[in-house]
Short mmCIF file of N, CA and C in Angstrom, two decimals:
data_model
loop_
_atom_site.label_atom_id
_atom_site.label_comp_id
_atom_site.label_asym_id
_atom_site.label_seq_id
_atom_site.Cartn_x
_atom_site.Cartn_y
_atom_site.Cartn_z
N MET A 1 0.84 -1.10 -0.31
CA MET A 1 -0.18 -0.16 -0.06
C MET A 1 1.25 1.30 -0.01
N PHE A 2 2.00 1.19 0.83
CA PHE A 2 3.30 2.56 0.97
C PHE A 2 3.91 2.83 -0.67
N ILE A 3 3.78 1.62 -1.34
CA ILE A 3 4.51 2.02 -2.71
C ILE A 3 3.17 2.82 -3.61
N ILE A 4 2.14 1.98 -3.65
CA ILE A 4 1.17 2.93 -3.78
C ILE A 4 0.90 4.42 -3.67
N LYS A 5 0.92 4.84 -2.54
CA LYS A 5 0.78 6.53 -1.83
C LYS A 5 2.25 6.97 -2.21
N TYR A 6 3.25 6.23 -2.53
CA TYR A 6 4.52 6.96 -2.69
C TYR A 6 4.47 7.33 -4.17
N VAL A 7 4.06 6.52 -4.95
CA VAL A 7 4.31 6.74 -6.39
C VAL A 7 3.21 7.75 -6.64
N VAL A 8 1.66 7.66 -6.35
CA VAL A 8 0.87 8.72 -6.65
C VAL A 8 1.52 10.19 -5.69
N VAL A 9 2.50 10.25 -4.80
CA VAL A 9 2.55 11.26 -3.74
C VAL A 9 3.49 12.24 -5.05
N MET A 10 4.89 11.07 -5.09
CA MET A 10 5.49 11.82 -6.14
C MET A 10 4.87 11.97 -7.77
N LEU A 11 4.52 11.51 -7.68
CA LEU A 11 3.42 11.87 -9.44
C LEU A 11 3.05 13.50 -9.02
N TYR A 12 2.30 13.61 -8.17
CA TYR A 12 1.57 15.26 -7.79
C TYR A 12 2.96 15.54 -7.58
N CYS A 13 4.03 15.38 -6.48
CA CYS A 13 4.75 16.52 -6.82
C CYS A 13 5.79 16.90 -8.15
N MET A 14 6.13 15.65 -8.95
CA MET A 14 6.47 16.09 -10.35
C MET A 14 5.28 16.65 -11.16
N GLY A 15 3.63 16.98 -10.68
CA GLY A 15 3.20 17.84 -11.86
C GLY A 15 3.40 19.27 -10.94
N VAL A 16 3.80 19.26 -9.77
CA VAL A 16 3.33 20.98 -9.41
C VAL A 16 4.88 21.19 -9.66
N TYR A 17 5.71 20.54 -9.51
CA TYR A 17 7.06 20.88 -10.59
C TYR A 17 7.06 21.63 -12.13
N GLN A 18 6.19 20.47 -12.95
CA GLN A 18 6.02 21.20 -13.71
C GLN A 18 5.58 22.08 -14.35
N TYR A 19 4.39 22.26 -13.27
CA TYR A 19 3.11 22.97 -13.49
C TYR A 19 4.00 24.75 -13.00
N SER A 20 5.25 24.48 -11.98
CA SER A 20 5.63 25.80 -11.73
C SER A 20 6.52 26.17 -12.90
N ARG A 21 6.88 25.83 -13.67
CA ARG A 21 8.09 25.83 -14.71
C ARG A 21 9.22 26.54 -13.87
N SER A 22 9.42 25.54 -13.01
CA SER A 22 11.04 26.11 -12.63
C SER A 22 12.26 25.58 -13.38
N THR A 23 13.22 26.18 -13.53
CA THR A 23 14.67 26.55 -14.46
C THR A 23 15.73 25.14 -13.81
N ARG A 24 14.92 25.15 -12.22
CA ARG A 24 16.03 24.55 -10.79
C ARG A 24 15.66 23.03 -11.59
N SER A 25 16.62 22.15 -10.97
CA SER A 25 16.29 20.67 -10.76
C SER A 25 15.43 19.94 -9.86
N PHE A 26 14.83 19.15 -10.16
CA PHE A 26 13.83 18.55 -10.00
C PHE A 26 14.24 18.21 -8.25
N ASN A 27 15.60 18.01 -7.85
CA ASN A 27 15.35 17.76 -6.34
C ASN A 27 15.59 18.97 -5.53
N ASN A 28 16.32 19.77 -6.31
CA ASN A 28 16.20 21.35 -5.19
C ASN A 28 15.15 22.11 -5.37
N TRP A 29 13.97 21.48 -6.41
CA TRP A 29 12.86 22.50 -6.33
C TRP A 29 12.03 21.42 -5.49
N LEU A 30 12.40 20.03 -4.99
CA LEU A 30 12.15 18.88 -4.26
C LEU A 30 12.12 19.51 -2.43
N PHE A 31 13.69 19.47 -2.78
CA PHE A 31 13.99 20.36 -0.92
C PHE A 31 13.17 21.50 -1.14
N ASP A 32 13.01 22.79 -1.56
CA ASP A 32 12.61 23.89 -0.78
C ASP A 32 11.31 23.69 -0.98
N TYR A 33 10.50 22.90 -1.35
CA TYR A 33 8.73 22.67 -1.75
C TYR A 33 8.26 21.83 -0.06
N ILE A 34 9.50 20.67 0.48
CA ILE A 34 9.10 20.03 1.54
C ILE A 34 9.33 21.06 2.72
N LEU A 35 10.64 21.31 2.75
CA LEU A 35 10.87 22.19 3.72
C LEU A 35 9.92 22.83 4.63
N PRO A 36 9.08 23.59 4.05
CA PRO A 36 8.13 24.03 4.92
C PRO A 36 7.00 23.31 5.71
N LYS A 37 6.69 22.14 4.97
CA LYS A 37 5.41 21.21 5.33
C LYS A 37 5.50 20.78 6.96
N GLN A 38 4.11 20.49 6.95
CA GLN A 38 4.41 20.44 8.73
C GLN A 38 4.94 18.69 9.12
N PRO A 39 5.30 18.39 10.25
CA PRO A 39 5.97 17.04 10.07
C PRO A 39 4.92 16.17 10.06
N GLY A 40 5.25 15.31 9.30
CA GLY A 40 4.59 13.96 9.42
C GLY A 40 3.37 14.15 7.90
N ASN A 41 3.88 15.27 7.33
CA ASN A 41 3.11 15.46 5.68
C ASN A 41 3.66 14.59 4.83
N ILE A 42 2.70 13.70 4.47
CA ILE A 42 3.08 12.77 3.50
C ILE A 42 4.04 13.24 2.39
N SER A 43 3.66 14.40 1.67
CA SER A 43 4.75 14.68 0.34
C SER A 43 5.86 15.02 0.98
N LYS A 44 6.20 15.39 2.55
CA LYS A 44 7.51 15.45 3.06
C LYS A 44 7.93 14.48 3.21
N ARG A 45 7.18 13.71 3.62
CA ARG A 45 8.13 12.04 4.18
C ARG A 45 8.55 11.44 2.96
N CYS A 46 7.41 11.04 1.39
CA CYS A 46 7.75 10.70 0.40
C CYS A 46 9.20 11.94 -0.42
N GLY A 47 9.08 12.93 -0.19
CA GLY A 47 9.70 13.98 -0.33
C GLY A 47 11.58 13.45 -0.09
N ILE A 48 11.63 13.36 1.40
CA ILE A 48 12.55 12.76 1.86
C ILE A 48 13.22 11.64 1.40
N GLN A 49 12.21 10.85 1.67
CA GLN A 49 12.62 9.17 0.33
C GLN A 49 13.43 9.57 -0.62
N TRP A 50 12.90 10.44 -1.18
CA TRP A 50 12.93 10.42 -2.77
C TRP A 50 14.48 11.06 -2.88
N LEU A 51 14.76 11.58 -2.04
CA LEU A 51 16.08 12.86 -1.53
C LEU A 51 17.15 11.89 -1.07
N LEU A 52 16.86 11.08 -0.25
CA LEU A 52 17.82 10.88 0.38
C LEU A 52 18.03 8.98 -0.50
N LEU A 53 17.35 8.45 -1.26
CA LEU A 53 17.67 7.69 -2.39
C LEU A 53 18.32 8.12 -3.81
N ASP A 54 17.44 9.11 -3.67
CA ASP A 54 18.84 9.76 -5.13
C ASP A 54 19.47 10.26 -5.18
N PHE A 55 20.04 11.20 -3.99
CA PHE A 55 21.42 11.75 -3.82
C PHE A 55 22.80 10.70 -3.20
N LYS A 56 21.78 9.60 -2.76
CA LYS A 56 22.96 7.97 -2.55
C LYS A 56 23.03 7.31 -4.05
N ASP A 57 22.30 7.21 -4.85
CA ASP A 57 22.29 6.40 -5.87
C ASP A 57 23.16 7.37 -7.36
N SER A 58 23.44 8.70 -6.31
CA SER A 58 24.24 9.69 -7.45
C SER A 58 25.55 9.68 -6.81
N GLN A 59 25.61 9.63 -5.47
CA GLN A 59 26.74 9.48 -4.73
C GLN A 59 27.03 10.97 -4.32
N ASN A 60 26.00 11.78 -4.27
CA ASN A 60 26.05 13.41 -3.85
C ASN A 60 26.22 13.15 -2.54
N THR A 61 27.52 13.27 -1.77
CA THR A 61 27.73 13.29 -0.41
C THR A 61 27.22 14.19 0.45
N GLU A 62 27.45 15.34 -0.24
CA GLU A 62 27.17 16.48 0.45
C GLU A 62 26.00 17.23 0.01
N SER A 63 25.18 16.33 -0.51
CA SER A 63 23.87 16.86 -0.45
C SER A 63 22.88 15.92 0.14
N LEU A 64 23.50 14.89 0.48
CA LEU A 64 22.62 13.93 1.40
C LEU A 64 22.76 13.81 2.71
N MET A 65 24.42 14.37 3.19
CA MET A 65 24.59 15.13 4.38
C MET A 65 23.56 15.88 4.82
N THR A 66 23.59 17.25 4.23
CA THR A 66 22.52 18.15 3.90
C THR A 66 20.87 17.42 4.36
N CYS A 67 20.83 17.07 3.61
CA CYS A 67 19.50 16.30 3.44
C CYS A 67 19.47 15.33 5.19
N LEU A 68 20.26 14.54 4.88
CA LEU A 68 20.20 13.88 6.13
C LEU A 68 20.08 14.54 7.79
N ASP A 69 20.66 16.03 7.67
CA ASP A 69 20.88 17.05 8.87
C ASP A 69 19.46 17.66 8.78
N VAL A 70 19.37 18.17 7.85
CA VAL A 70 17.96 19.13 7.44
C VAL A 70 16.49 18.63 8.08
N PHE A 71 16.78 17.45 8.04
CA PHE A 71 15.16 16.60 8.41
C PHE A 71 15.94 15.52 9.20
N SER A 72 16.72 15.96 10.38
CA SER A 72 16.97 14.71 10.81
C SER A 72 15.61 14.36 11.45
N ASP A 73 14.62 15.37 12.37
CA ASP A 73 13.61 15.65 13.47
C ASP A 73 12.51 14.35 12.30
N GLU A 74 12.67 14.64 11.63
CA GLU A 74 11.47 13.98 10.35
C GLU A 74 12.16 12.77 9.99
N ILE A 75 13.09 12.19 10.10
CA ILE A 75 13.91 10.79 9.88
C ILE A 75 13.66 9.98 11.21
N VAL A 76 13.65 10.72 12.11
CA VAL A 76 13.56 10.19 13.27
C VAL A 76 12.09 9.71 13.53
N ASN A 77 11.64 10.59 13.51
CA ASN A 77 10.17 9.90 13.63
C ASN A 77 9.35 9.34 12.82
N SER A 78 9.93 8.49 11.64
CA SER A 78 9.64 7.73 10.63
C SER A 78 10.29 7.00 10.42
N PRO A 79 9.86 5.64 11.37
CA PRO A 79 10.26 3.86 11.12
C PRO A 79 10.97 3.75 9.74
N ARG A 80 9.84 4.19 8.49
CA ARG A 80 10.99 3.93 7.43
C ARG A 80 11.64 4.63 6.75
N LEU A 81 11.63 6.37 6.90
CA LEU A 81 12.74 6.85 6.77
C LEU A 81 14.08 6.51 7.65
N LEU A 82 13.91 6.21 8.86
CA LEU A 82 15.00 6.07 10.09
C LEU A 82 15.76 4.92 9.21
N LYS A 83 14.89 3.85 8.96
CA LYS A 83 15.59 2.82 8.53
C LYS A 83 16.65 2.87 7.34
N ILE A 84 15.96 3.51 6.28
CA ILE A 84 16.57 3.96 5.18
C ILE A 84 17.78 4.63 5.49
N SER A 85 17.66 6.17 6.52
CA SER A 85 19.16 6.60 6.59
C SER A 85 19.94 5.61 7.28
N LEU A 86 19.44 4.68 7.93
CA LEU A 86 20.52 3.46 8.63
C LEU A 86 21.58 3.04 8.02
N ARG A 87 20.71 3.07 6.82
CA ARG A 87 20.96 1.67 5.92
C ARG A 87 21.98 2.77 4.81
N ILE A 88 22.21 3.65 4.83
CA ILE A 88 22.67 5.09 4.26
C ILE A 88 23.48 5.47 5.02
N ARG A 89 23.60 5.30 5.69
CA ARG A 89 24.87 5.97 6.48
C ARG A 89 25.78 5.04 6.89
N SER A 90 25.42 3.49 7.10
CA SER A 90 26.45 2.76 7.06
C SER A 90 27.38 2.24 5.93
N THR A 91 26.32 2.95 4.68
CA THR A 91 27.58 2.72 3.76
C THR A 91 28.14 3.74 3.21
N LEU A 92 28.16 4.68 3.73
CA LEU A 92 28.79 5.77 3.86
C LEU A 92 30.83 6.63 4.34
N LYS A 93 31.08 6.24 3.22
CA LYS A 93 32.75 6.49 3.80
C LYS A 93 32.75 7.97 3.76
N TYR A 94 33.21 8.10 4.98
CA TYR A 94 33.84 9.89 5.90
C TYR A 94 35.20 10.02 5.10
#
């Protein structure tokens, strides 16, 4: 069920991004879009998950660490995000 919610929320975010006609990258736009959202907001949780996994896959360590720091409260309060962040941190080479 979560996968369906995740896909729908991310499609919504991509639609808003396209509608905004932003010239910034999707990840930069998404970061700023979810930052002011209330804790526990589904678009914020899905956005954080997207950013964490994308930054990990692209090996963008600086952005990954920024994301982990800025959204640390949200990550700690979400079992799914906590699991993802712990898995990512265990693979990071400092």
